[in-house]
Amino acid sequence: MSRSGDRKPVGFATQLIAGGTAGAMEALVCQPLDTIKVRMQLSKSGLAPGTKPRGFIATGAMIVKRETPLALYKGLGAVLSGIVPKMAVRFASFETYKGWLADKETGKTAVGNIFLAGLGAGTTEAVAVVTPMEVVKIRLQAQMHSLADPLETPRYRNAGHAVYTIVREEGVGALYRGVSLTALRQATNQGANFTAYQELKKLAHKWQPELEDLPSYQHMFIGLISGAMGPFSNAPIDTIKTRLQKATYEPGTSAFQRIASIAREMWRQEGVKSFYKGITPRVLRVAPGQAIVFAVYERVRRLIENAKGSEDSDVYTE
């Protein structure tokens, strides 16, 4: 049986189920790392003379001590509510763009066009799902209240209440604050992610021609490597985006003015290192997250296709 691109395409329902399952597993495992990353990006510790910025472990320990371990999962509801459509949009749009960019005679998509398809998929998911989901998530994660103290009432009680409050007080547009930066981040993430994953997977098949499907641990390892590339390439974008989405709206200022103001303030007050705050937990969050996503997606997709009795298809290989 060939692993070539002439296989039957994965159906949308399969993408929805497999992608949603993979995304939910990623969120459950990696959410604490994301919460620590957001707190580090918002923190201005280390500004006082003779002090150092609070590190990854110290930030996590502080959250646990002050707010209980459950605080590491703040914003999880917002993530889970958006993960299924996010993954469905990501995989479906990638396959669509990849098909449009494929060679009409051979049906194969060149590496450069795979990267463009990844850019398109990242942009699409950012506009359709990721931006409003992250605005809500960041507002929830930024709340420094203890879940052990019932008298300490947070501003946003949960994801639904956060959406209601933000829209009521700041308008629907507030849910799309930072959409340009989010789109840029997601585009570069998915461009690098899909390209690296596909090329590494091709290489693994070349080294193991006897295998029809790679084992899950290899999907996970390839996903780990490809997932680490995005954070290093766009860390400043992600940090500025986080601060922009945390801030309330300032009347009379454009999105570009707010972005430029945040960047200038970070540069002036905290230096170039501030643009890379949270890079450690972000890599620790994104890379294992992608390892989980690709391994679970491939596994669930294969189970669904086998259950349907149809020929196995391979989304990422040519």
PDB file of C-alpha atoms in Angstrom:
ATOM      1  CA  MET A   1       0.000   0.000   0.000  1.00  0.00           C
ATOM      2  CA  SER A   2       1.445   3.354  -0.993  1.00  0.00           C
ATOM      3  CA  ARG A   3       1.991   6.288   1.313  1.00  0.00           C
ATOM      4  CA  SER A   4       1.701   8.733  -1.547  1.00  0.00           C
ATOM      5  CA  GLY A   5      -0.525  11.728  -1.899  1.00  0.00           C
ATOM      6  CA  ASP A   6      -3.105   9.801  -3.961  1.00  0.00           C
ATOM      7  CA  ARG A   7      -4.767   8.489  -0.826  1.00  0.00           C
ATOM      8  CA  LYS A   8      -8.313   9.422   0.014  1.00  0.00           C
ATOM      9  CA  PRO A   9      -8.390  12.731   1.939  1.00  0.00           C
ATOM     10  CA  VAL A  10      -9.320  12.728   5.583  1.00  0.00           C
ATOM     11  CA  GLY A  11     -12.953  13.780   5.992  1.00  0.00           C
ATOM     12  CA  PHE A  12     -14.008  16.863   7.926  1.00  0.00           C
ATOM     13  CA  ALA A  13     -15.762  14.791  10.613  1.00  0.00           C
ATOM     14  CA  THR A  14     -12.547  12.845  11.192  1.00  0.00           C
ATOM     15  CA  GLN A  15     -10.557  16.079  11.406  1.00  0.00           C
ATOM     16  CA  LEU A  16     -13.083  17.438  13.908  1.00  0.00           C
ATOM     17  CA  ILE A  17     -13.036  14.387  16.179  1.00  0.00           C
ATOM     18  CA  ALA A  18      -9.325  13.589  15.955  1.00  0.00           C
ATOM     19  CA  GLY A  19      -8.236  17.223  16.136  1.00  0.00           C
ATOM     20  CA  GLY A  20     -10.598  18.021  18.990  1.00  0.00           C
ATOM     21  CA  THR A  21      -9.494  14.997  20.997  1.00  0.00           C
ATOM     22  CA  ALA A  22      -5.834  15.839  20.413  1.00  0.00           C
ATOM     23  CA  GLY A  23      -6.355  19.469  21.399  1.00  0.00           C
ATOM     24  CA  ALA A  24      -8.247  18.569  24.567  1.00  0.00           C
ATOM     25  CA  MET A  25      -5.466  16.221  25.664  1.00  0.00           C
ATOM     26  CA  GLU A  26      -2.884  18.921  24.983  1.00  0.00           C
ATOM     27  CA  ALA A  27      -4.811  21.497  27.029  1.00  0.00           C
ATOM     28  CA  LEU A  28      -5.292  19.199  30.018  1.00  0.00           C
ATOM     29  CA  VAL A  29      -1.603  18.267  30.146  1.00  0.00           C
ATOM     30  CA  CYS A  30      -0.016  21.632  29.317  1.00  0.00           C
ATOM     31  CA  GLN A  31      -2.313  24.328  30.763  1.00  0.00           C
ATOM     32  CA  PRO A  32      -0.191  24.892  33.930  1.00  0.00           C
ATOM     33  CA  LEU A  33       2.815  25.774  31.761  1.00  0.00           C
ATOM     34  CA  ASP A  34       0.725  28.262  29.798  1.00  0.00           C
ATOM     35  CA  THR A  35      -0.514  29.948  32.984  1.00  0.00           C
ATOM     36  CA  ILE A  36       3.070  30.326  34.236  1.00  0.00           C
ATOM     37  CA  LYS A  37       4.095  31.729  30.836  1.00  0.00           C
ATOM     38  CA  VAL A  38       1.342  34.360  30.918  1.00  0.00           C
ATOM     39  CA  ARG A  39       2.199  35.417  34.479  1.00  0.00           C
ATOM     40  CA  MET A  40       5.882  35.752  33.528  1.00  0.00           C
ATOM     41  CA  GLN A  41       5.008  37.840  30.472  1.00  0.00           C
ATOM     42  CA  LEU A  42       2.821  40.157  32.546  1.00  0.00           C
ATOM     43  CA  SER A  43       5.264  40.367  35.445  1.00  0.00           C
ATOM     44  CA  LYS A  44       7.472  43.415  35.946  1.00  0.00           C
ATOM     45  CA  SER A  45       9.546  41.830  38.684  1.00  0.00           C
ATOM     46  CA  GLY A  46      13.224  42.613  38.570  1.00  0.00           C
ATOM     47  CA  LEU A  47      12.805  46.318  37.787  1.00  0.00           C
ATOM     48  CA  ALA A  48      14.041  47.402  41.208  1.00  0.00           C
ATOM     49  CA  PRO A  49      17.821  47.830  41.495  1.00  0.00           C
ATOM     50  CA  GLY A  50      19.576  44.691  42.668  1.00  0.00           C
ATOM     51  CA  THR A  51      16.657  42.387  41.908  1.00  0.00           C
ATOM     52  CA  LYS A  52      16.230  39.745  39.220  1.00  0.00           C
ATOM     53  CA  PRO A  53      13.103  38.799  37.253  1.00  0.00           C
ATOM     54  CA  ARG A  54      11.185  35.915  38.787  1.00  0.00           C
ATOM     55  CA  GLY A  55      11.984  32.684  36.943  1.00  0.00           C
ATOM     56  CA  PHE A  56       9.885  29.822  35.669  1.00  0.00           C
ATOM     57  CA  ILE A  57      10.003  27.623  38.783  1.00  0.00           C
ATOM     58  CA  ALA A  58       9.670  30.568  41.182  1.00  0.00           C
ATOM     59  CA  THR A  59       6.622  31.863  39.293  1.00  0.00           C
ATOM     60  CA  GLY A  60       4.942  28.465  39.417  1.00  0.00           C
ATOM     61  CA  ALA A  61       5.739  28.047  43.116  1.00  0.00           C
ATOM     62  CA  MET A  62       4.340  31.508  43.884  1.00  0.00           C
ATOM     63  CA  ILE A  63       1.068  30.723  42.106  1.00  0.00           C
ATOM     64  CA  VAL A  64       0.690  27.438  43.980  1.00  0.00           C
ATOM     65  CA  LYS A  65       1.534  29.018  47.344  1.00  0.00           C
ATOM     66  CA  ARG A  66      -0.723  32.069  47.026  1.00  0.00           C
ATOM     67  CA  GLU A  67      -3.585  30.688  44.958  1.00  0.00           C
ATOM     68  CA  THR A  68      -3.515  26.854  45.354  1.00  0.00           C
ATOM     69  CA  PRO A  69      -2.441  24.361  42.655  1.00  0.00           C
ATOM     70  CA  LEU A  70      -5.820  24.678  40.914  1.00  0.00           C
ATOM     71  CA  ALA A  71      -4.849  28.230  39.942  1.00  0.00           C
ATOM     72  CA  LEU A  72      -2.442  26.727  37.404  1.00  0.00           C
ATOM     73  CA  TYR A  73      -5.555  25.711  35.448  1.00  0.00           C
ATOM     74  CA  LYS A  74      -7.095  29.182  35.301  1.00  0.00           C
ATOM     75  CA  GLY A  75      -8.487  29.803  31.831  1.00  0.00           C
ATOM     76  CA  LEU A  76      -8.790  26.089  31.061  1.00  0.00           C
ATOM     77  CA  GLY A  77     -12.514  26.434  30.353  1.00  0.00           C
ATOM     78  CA  ALA A  78     -11.825  29.042  27.680  1.00  0.00           C
ATOM     79  CA  VAL A  79      -9.176  26.810  26.117  1.00  0.00           C
ATOM     80  CA  LEU A  80     -11.329  23.668  26.105  1.00  0.00           C
ATOM     81  CA  SER A  81     -14.339  25.517  24.682  1.00  0.00           C
ATOM     82  CA  GLY A  82     -12.260  26.716  21.753  1.00  0.00           C
ATOM     83  CA  ILE A  83      -9.962  23.753  21.180  1.00  0.00           C
ATOM     84  CA  VAL A  84     -12.326  21.661  19.026  1.00  0.00           C
ATOM     85  CA  PRO A  85     -13.135  24.419  16.506  1.00  0.00           C
ATOM     86  CA  LYS A  86      -9.514  25.574  16.624  1.00  0.00           C
ATOM     87  CA  MET A  87      -8.144  22.159  15.676  1.00  0.00           C
ATOM     88  CA  ALA A  88     -10.885  21.545  13.140  1.00  0.00           C
ATOM     89  CA  VAL A  89     -10.141  24.875  11.460  1.00  0.00           C
ATOM     90  CA  ARG A  90      -6.381  24.249  11.610  1.00  0.00           C
ATOM     91  CA  PHE A  91      -6.382  20.829   9.978  1.00  0.00           C
ATOM     92  CA  ALA A  92      -9.231  21.486   7.548  1.00  0.00           C
ATOM     93  CA  SER A  93      -7.820  24.805   6.332  1.00  0.00           C
ATOM     94  CA  PHE A  94      -4.297  23.373   6.042  1.00  0.00           C
ATOM     95  CA  GLU A  95      -5.551  20.519   3.880  1.00  0.00           C
ATOM     96  CA  THR A  96      -7.579  22.958   1.757  1.00  0.00           C
ATOM     97  CA  TYR A  97      -4.688  25.342   1.162  1.00  0.00           C
ATOM     98  CA  LYS A  98      -2.299  22.435   0.607  1.00  0.00           C
ATOM     99  CA  GLY A  99      -4.635  21.067  -2.068  1.00  0.00           C
ATOM    100  CA  TRP A 100      -4.899  24.442  -3.786  1.00  0.00           C
ATOM    101  CA  LEU A 101      -1.092  24.749  -3.880  1.00  0.00           C
ATOM    102  CA  ALA A 102      -0.423  21.174  -5.027  1.00  0.00           C
ATOM    103  CA  ASP A 103       1.015  20.401  -8.445  1.00  0.00           C
ATOM    104  CA  LYS A 104      -1.946  19.722 -10.740  1.00  0.00           C
ATOM    105  CA  GLU A 105      -0.207  16.853 -12.523  1.00  0.00           C
ATOM    106  CA  THR A 106       1.438  14.961  -9.648  1.00  0.00           C
ATOM    107  CA  GLY A 107      -0.826  16.016  -6.787  1.00  0.00           C
ATOM    108  CA  LYS A 108       2.234  16.663  -4.626  1.00  0.00           C
ATOM    109  CA  THR A 109       2.834  19.893  -2.697  1.00  0.00           C
ATOM    110  CA  ALA A 110       6.313  21.391  -2.650  1.00  0.00           C
ATOM    111  CA  VAL A 111       7.987  22.238   0.657  1.00  0.00           C
ATOM    112  CA  GLY A 112       7.650  25.999   0.054  1.00  0.00           C
ATOM    113  CA  ASN A 113       3.931  25.619  -0.614  1.00  0.00           C
ATOM    114  CA  ILE A 114       3.538  23.459   2.504  1.00  0.00           C
ATOM    115  CA  PHE A 115       4.956  26.406   4.449  1.00  0.00           C
ATOM    116  CA  LEU A 116       2.494  28.778   2.733  1.00  0.00           C
ATOM    117  CA  ALA A 117      -0.383  26.401   3.550  1.00  0.00           C
ATOM    118  CA  GLY A 118       0.761  26.408   7.182  1.00  0.00           C
ATOM    119  CA  LEU A 119       0.869  30.220   7.186  1.00  0.00           C
ATOM    120  CA  GLY A 120      -2.681  30.284   5.817  1.00  0.00           C
ATOM    121  CA  ALA A 121      -3.920  27.734   8.350  1.00  0.00           C
ATOM    122  CA  GLY A 122      -2.389  29.677  11.239  1.00  0.00           C
ATOM    123  CA  THR A 123      -3.916  32.945  10.054  1.00  0.00           C
ATOM    124  CA  THR A 124      -7.323  31.331   9.571  1.00  0.00           C
ATOM    125  CA  GLU A 125      -7.424  29.776  13.034  1.00  0.00           C
ATOM    126  CA  ALA A 126      -6.202  33.010  14.627  1.00  0.00           C
ATOM    127  CA  VAL A 127      -9.036  35.059  13.148  1.00  0.00           C
ATOM    128  CA  ALA A 128     -11.763  32.434  13.483  1.00  0.00           C
ATOM    129  CA  VAL A 129     -11.055  31.040  16.960  1.00  0.00           C
ATOM    130  CA  VAL A 130      -7.753  31.752  18.688  1.00  0.00           C
ATOM    131  CA  THR A 131      -7.906  35.514  19.287  1.00  0.00           C
ATOM    132  CA  PRO A 132     -11.202  35.696  21.239  1.00  0.00           C
ATOM    133  CA  MET A 133     -10.310  32.482  23.075  1.00  0.00           C
ATOM    134  CA  GLU A 134      -6.942  33.882  24.163  1.00  0.00           C
ATOM    135  CA  VAL A 135      -8.337  37.256  25.243  1.00  0.00           C
ATOM    136  CA  VAL A 136     -10.681  35.430  27.621  1.00  0.00           C
ATOM    137  CA  LYS A 137      -8.000  32.963  28.733  1.00  0.00           C
ATOM    138  CA  ILE A 138      -5.448  35.676  29.488  1.00  0.00           C
ATOM    139  CA  ARG A 139      -7.964  37.772  31.449  1.00  0.00           C
ATOM    140  CA  LEU A 140      -8.716  34.689  33.580  1.00  0.00           C
ATOM    141  CA  GLN A 141      -5.059  33.717  34.011  1.00  0.00           C
ATOM    142  CA  ALA A 142      -4.042  37.252  34.969  1.00  0.00           C
ATOM    143  CA  GLN A 143      -6.372  37.264  37.989  1.00  0.00           C
ATOM    144  CA  MET A 144      -4.265  36.798  41.102  1.00  0.00           C
ATOM    145  CA  HIS A 145      -6.924  35.566  43.481  1.00  0.00           C
ATOM    146  CA  SER A 146      -6.868  32.488  45.700  1.00  0.00           C
ATOM    147  CA  LEU A 147      -9.247  29.700  44.776  1.00  0.00           C
ATOM    148  CA  ALA A 148      -9.070  28.556  48.425  1.00  0.00           C
ATOM    149  CA  ASP A 149     -10.687  31.755  49.735  1.00  0.00           C
ATOM    150  CA  PRO A 150     -14.421  31.913  48.868  1.00  0.00           C
ATOM    151  CA  LEU A 151     -14.585  35.537  50.064  1.00  0.00           C
ATOM    152  CA  GLU A 152     -11.994  36.672  47.531  1.00  0.00           C
ATOM    153  CA  THR A 153     -14.226  37.304  44.528  1.00  0.00           C
ATOM    154  CA  PRO A 154     -12.481  37.482  41.133  1.00  0.00           C
ATOM    155  CA  ARG A 155     -13.483  39.984  38.471  1.00  0.00           C
ATOM    156  CA  TYR A 156     -14.225  37.148  36.024  1.00  0.00           C
ATOM    157  CA  ARG A 157     -15.819  34.038  37.540  1.00  0.00           C
ATOM    158  CA  ASN A 158     -15.415  31.774  34.501  1.00  0.00           C
ATOM    159  CA  ALA A 159     -15.015  31.875  30.717  1.00  0.00           C
ATOM    160  CA  GLY A 160     -18.694  32.632  30.043  1.00  0.00           C
ATOM    161  CA  HIS A 161     -18.795  35.414  32.625  1.00  0.00           C
ATOM    162  CA  ALA A 162     -15.556  36.838  31.218  1.00  0.00           C
ATOM    163  CA  VAL A 163     -17.022  37.000  27.693  1.00  0.00           C
ATOM    164  CA  TYR A 164     -20.191  38.657  29.005  1.00  0.00           C
ATOM    165  CA  THR A 165     -18.266  41.213  31.091  1.00  0.00           C
ATOM    166  CA  ILE A 166     -15.759  42.069  28.355  1.00  0.00           C
ATOM    167  CA  VAL A 167     -18.460  42.547  25.703  1.00  0.00           C
ATOM    168  CA  ARG A 168     -20.684  44.568  28.065  1.00  0.00           C
ATOM    169  CA  GLU A 169     -17.922  46.880  29.274  1.00  0.00           C
ATOM    170  CA  GLU A 170     -15.603  47.078  26.282  1.00  0.00           C
ATOM    171  CA  GLY A 171     -17.607  45.935  23.267  1.00  0.00           C
ATOM    172  CA  VAL A 172     -17.312  42.912  20.971  1.00  0.00           C
ATOM    173  CA  GLY A 173     -14.167  44.353  19.433  1.00  0.00           C
ATOM    174  CA  ALA A 174     -12.294  43.748  22.698  1.00  0.00           C
ATOM    175  CA  LEU A 175     -12.460  40.015  22.026  1.00  0.00           C
ATOM    176  CA  TYR A 176     -10.375  40.644  18.910  1.00  0.00           C
ATOM    177  CA  ARG A 177      -7.754  42.811  20.582  1.00  0.00           C
ATOM    178  CA  GLY A 178      -4.352  41.764  19.279  1.00  0.00           C
ATOM    179  CA  VAL A 179      -5.783  39.869  16.292  1.00  0.00           C
ATOM    180  CA  SER A 180      -2.989  41.053  13.981  1.00  0.00           C
ATOM    181  CA  LEU A 181      -0.275  39.893  16.381  1.00  0.00           C
ATOM    182  CA  THR A 182      -2.110  36.648  17.075  1.00  0.00           C
ATOM    183  CA  ALA A 183      -2.461  35.987  13.355  1.00  0.00           C
ATOM    184  CA  LEU A 184       1.232  36.703  12.823  1.00  0.00           C
ATOM    185  CA  ARG A 185       2.175  34.397  15.699  1.00  0.00           C
ATOM    186  CA  GLN A 186      -0.129  31.578  14.615  1.00  0.00           C
ATOM    187  CA  ALA A 187       0.927  31.904  10.970  1.00  0.00           C
ATOM    188  CA  THR A 188       4.630  31.594  11.768  1.00  0.00           C
ATOM    189  CA  ASN A 189       3.921  28.819  14.259  1.00  0.00           C
ATOM    190  CA  GLN A 190       1.946  26.684  11.834  1.00  0.00           C
ATOM    191  CA  GLY A 191       4.151  27.472   8.854  1.00  0.00           C
ATOM    192  CA  ALA A 192       7.205  26.173  10.722  1.00  0.00           C
ATOM    193  CA  ASN A 193       5.254  23.440  12.482  1.00  0.00           C
ATOM    194  CA  PHE A 194       3.614  21.781   9.471  1.00  0.00           C
ATOM    195  CA  THR A 195       6.709  22.115   7.282  1.00  0.00           C
ATOM    196  CA  ALA A 196       9.063  20.619   9.871  1.00  0.00           C
ATOM    197  CA  TYR A 197       6.593  17.865  10.771  1.00  0.00           C
ATOM    198  CA  GLN A 198       6.061  16.826   7.174  1.00  0.00           C
ATOM    199  CA  GLU A 199       9.753  16.847   6.269  1.00  0.00           C
ATOM    200  CA  LEU A 200      10.787  14.945   9.394  1.00  0.00           C
ATOM    201  CA  LYS A 201       8.010  12.439   8.822  1.00  0.00           C
ATOM    202  CA  LYS A 202       9.149  11.898   5.239  1.00  0.00           C
ATOM    203  CA  LEU A 203      12.661  11.300   6.531  1.00  0.00           C
ATOM    204  CA  ALA A 204      11.407   8.783   9.100  1.00  0.00           C
ATOM    205  CA  HIS A 205       9.524   6.879   6.384  1.00  0.00           C
ATOM    206  CA  LYS A 206      12.619   6.942   4.167  1.00  0.00           C
ATOM    207  CA  TRP A 207      14.687   5.389   6.951  1.00  0.00           C
ATOM    208  CA  GLN A 208      11.968   2.815   7.674  1.00  0.00           C
ATOM    209  CA  PRO A 209      10.457   1.882   4.290  1.00  0.00           C
ATOM    210  CA  GLU A 210       8.978  -1.293   5.733  1.00  0.00           C
ATOM    211  CA  LEU A 211       6.577   0.694   7.963  1.00  0.00           C
ATOM    212  CA  GLU A 212       3.180   1.624   6.571  1.00  0.00           C
ATOM    213  CA  ASP A 213       2.440   3.895   9.557  1.00  0.00           C
ATOM    214  CA  LEU A 214       4.923   5.313  12.014  1.00  0.00           C
ATOM    215  CA  PRO A 215       4.431   4.291  15.665  1.00  0.00           C
ATOM    216  CA  SER A 216       2.933   6.863  18.022  1.00  0.00           C
ATOM    217  CA  TYR A 217       6.193   7.507  19.867  1.00  0.00           C
ATOM    218  CA  GLN A 218       7.797   8.600  16.579  1.00  0.00           C
ATOM    219  CA  HIS A 219       4.882  10.918  15.790  1.00  0.00           C
ATOM    220  CA  MET A 220       5.312  12.346  19.269  1.00  0.00           C
ATOM    221  CA  PHE A 221       9.071  12.863  18.907  1.00  0.00           C
ATOM    222  CA  ILE A 222       8.685  14.503  15.477  1.00  0.00           C
ATOM    223  CA  GLY A 223       5.908  16.713  16.835  1.00  0.00           C
ATOM    224  CA  LEU A 224       8.113  17.704  19.786  1.00  0.00           C
ATOM    225  CA  ILE A 225      10.885  18.924  17.479  1.00  0.00           C
ATOM    226  CA  SER A 226       8.588  20.723  15.019  1.00  0.00           C
ATOM    227  CA  GLY A 227       6.596  22.301  17.841  1.00  0.00           C
ATOM    228  CA  ALA A 228       9.664  23.912  19.408  1.00  0.00           C
ATOM    229  CA  MET A 229      10.511  25.945  16.304  1.00  0.00           C
ATOM    230  CA  GLY A 230       7.648  28.440  16.439  1.00  0.00           C
ATOM    231  CA  PRO A 231       8.195  29.860  19.967  1.00  0.00           C
ATOM    232  CA  PHE A 232      11.811  30.762  19.315  1.00  0.00           C
ATOM    233  CA  SER A 233      10.928  32.557  16.079  1.00  0.00           C
ATOM    234  CA  ASN A 234       8.113  34.721  17.419  1.00  0.00           C
ATOM    235  CA  ALA A 235       8.586  35.148  21.199  1.00  0.00           C
ATOM    236  CA  PRO A 236       8.528  39.006  21.070  1.00  0.00           C
ATOM    237  CA  ILE A 237       5.238  38.917  19.140  1.00  0.00           C
ATOM    238  CA  ASP A 238       3.657  36.642  21.741  1.00  0.00           C
ATOM    239  CA  THR A 239       4.819  38.744  24.709  1.00  0.00           C
ATOM    240  CA  ILE A 240       3.518  42.016  23.214  1.00  0.00           C
ATOM    241  CA  LYS A 241       0.250  40.270  22.285  1.00  0.00           C
ATOM    242  CA  THR A 242      -0.226  39.019  25.845  1.00  0.00           C
ATOM    243  CA  ARG A 243       0.234  42.492  27.338  1.00  0.00           C
ATOM    244  CA  LEU A 244      -2.053  44.029  24.722  1.00  0.00           C
ATOM    245  CA  GLN A 245      -4.838  41.527  25.417  1.00  0.00           C
ATOM    246  CA  LYS A 246      -4.496  42.000  29.184  1.00  0.00           C
ATOM    247  CA  ALA A 247      -4.845  45.799  28.930  1.00  0.00           C
ATOM    248  CA  THR A 248      -8.184  47.593  28.804  1.00  0.00           C
ATOM    249  CA  TYR A 249      -9.145  49.700  25.798  1.00  0.00           C
ATOM    250  CA  GLU A 250      -7.766  53.240  25.542  1.00  0.00           C
ATOM    251  CA  PRO A 251     -10.169  55.509  23.585  1.00  0.00           C
ATOM    252  CA  GLY A 252      -8.677  57.362  20.658  1.00  0.00           C
ATOM    253  CA  THR A 253      -5.776  54.993  20.086  1.00  0.00           C
ATOM    254  CA  SER A 254      -5.346  52.617  17.173  1.00  0.00           C
ATOM    255  CA  ALA A 255      -4.170  49.011  17.487  1.00  0.00           C
ATOM    256  CA  PHE A 256      -0.805  49.959  15.978  1.00  0.00           C
ATOM    257  CA  GLN A 257      -0.373  52.810  18.459  1.00  0.00           C
ATOM    258  CA  ARG A 258      -1.104  50.491  21.403  1.00  0.00           C
ATOM    259  CA  ILE A 259       1.305  47.850  20.083  1.00  0.00           C
ATOM    260  CA  ALA A 260       4.047  50.451  19.546  1.00  0.00           C
ATOM    261  CA  SER A 261       3.442  51.941  22.993  1.00  0.00           C
ATOM    262  CA  ILE A 262       3.724  48.552  24.706  1.00  0.00           C
ATOM    263  CA  ALA A 263       6.897  47.703  22.786  1.00  0.00           C
ATOM    264  CA  ARG A 264       8.509  51.078  23.623  1.00  0.00           C
ATOM    265  CA  GLU A 265       7.621  50.758  27.307  1.00  0.00           C
ATOM    266  CA  MET A 266       9.030  47.227  27.467  1.00  0.00           C
ATOM    267  CA  TRP A 267      12.250  48.314  25.751  1.00  0.00           C
ATOM    268  CA  ARG A 268      12.676  51.421  27.910  1.00  0.00           C
ATOM    269  CA  GLN A 269      11.760  49.957  31.293  1.00  0.00           C
ATOM    270  CA  GLU A 270      12.739  46.283  31.047  1.00  0.00           C
ATOM    271  CA  GLY A 271      15.202  45.940  28.169  1.00  0.00           C
ATOM    272  CA  VAL A 272      15.442  43.464  25.320  1.00  0.00           C
ATOM    273  CA  LYS A 273      15.116  40.457  27.657  1.00  0.00           C
ATOM    274  CA  SER A 274      11.532  41.450  28.400  1.00  0.00           C
ATOM    275  CA  PHE A 275      10.517  40.438  24.872  1.00  0.00           C
ATOM    276  CA  TYR A 276      11.538  36.873  25.697  1.00  0.00           C
ATOM    277  CA  LYS A 277       9.820  36.620  29.074  1.00  0.00           C
ATOM    278  CA  GLY A 278       8.067  33.299  29.436  1.00  0.00           C
ATOM    279  CA  ILE A 279      10.047  31.649  26.624  1.00  0.00           C
ATOM    280  CA  THR A 280      10.977  28.660  28.833  1.00  0.00           C
ATOM    281  CA  PRO A 281       7.418  27.707  29.848  1.00  0.00           C
ATOM    282  CA  ARG A 282       6.204  28.556  26.327  1.00  0.00           C
ATOM    283  CA  VAL A 283       8.632  26.103  24.720  1.00  0.00           C
ATOM    284  CA  LEU A 284       7.831  23.592  27.465  1.00  0.00           C
ATOM    285  CA  ARG A 285       4.141  24.210  26.734  1.00  0.00           C
ATOM    286  CA  VAL A 286       4.131  24.325  22.934  1.00  0.00           C
ATOM    287  CA  ALA A 287       6.660  21.603  22.071  1.00  0.00           C
ATOM    288  CA  PRO A 288       5.156  18.814  24.251  1.00  0.00           C
ATOM    289  CA  GLY A 289       1.737  20.146  23.287  1.00  0.00           C
ATOM    290  CA  GLN A 290       2.454  19.594  19.609  1.00  0.00           C
ATOM    291  CA  ALA A 291       3.934  16.192  20.406  1.00  0.00           C
ATOM    292  CA  ILE A 292       0.639  15.262  22.077  1.00  0.00           C
ATOM    293  CA  VAL A 293      -1.475  16.813  19.309  1.00  0.00           C
ATOM    294  CA  PHE A 294       0.249  15.014  16.441  1.00  0.00           C
ATOM    295  CA  ALA A 295       0.508  11.668  18.242  1.00  0.00           C
ATOM    296  CA  VAL A 296      -3.131  11.699  19.399  1.00  0.00           C
ATOM    297  CA  TYR A 297      -4.408  13.099  16.089  1.00  0.00           C
ATOM    298  CA  GLU A 298      -2.640  10.430  14.034  1.00  0.00           C
ATOM    299  CA  ARG A 299      -3.788   7.690  16.396  1.00  0.00           C
ATOM    300  CA  VAL A 300      -7.441   8.772  16.596  1.00  0.00           C
ATOM    301  CA  ARG A 301      -7.556   9.436  12.847  1.00  0.00           C
ATOM    302  CA  ARG A 302      -6.236   5.952  12.145  1.00  0.00           C
ATOM    303  CA  LEU A 303      -8.750   4.356  14.521  1.00  0.00           C
ATOM    304  CA  ILE A 304     -11.632   6.228  12.885  1.00  0.00           C
ATOM    305  CA  GLU A 305     -10.514   5.352   9.376  1.00  0.00           C
ATOM    306  CA  ASN A 306     -10.046   1.700  10.335  1.00  0.00           C
ATOM    307  CA  ALA A 307     -13.447   1.626  12.023  1.00  0.00           C
ATOM    308  CA  LYS A 308     -15.025   3.022   8.870  1.00  0.00           C
ATOM    309  CA  GLY A 309     -13.325   0.285   6.902  1.00  0.00           C
ATOM    310  CA  SER A 310     -11.756   2.775   4.542  1.00  0.00           C
ATOM    311  CA  GLU A 311      -8.210   2.916   3.302  1.00  0.00           C
ATOM    312  CA  ASP A 312      -5.835   4.652   5.693  1.00  0.00           C
ATOM    313  CA  SER A 313      -4.974   8.201   4.673  1.00  0.00           C
ATOM    314  CA  ASP A 314      -1.954  10.221   5.678  1.00  0.00           C
ATOM    315  CA  VAL A 315      -2.507  13.942   6.126  1.00  0.00           C
ATOM    316  CA  TYR A 316       1.043  15.112   6.235  1.00  0.00           C
ATOM    317  CA  THR A 317       3.048  12.902   3.912  1.00  0.00           C
ATOM    318  CA  GLU A 318       3.418  13.030   0.180  1.00  0.00           C
TER     319      GLU A 318
END
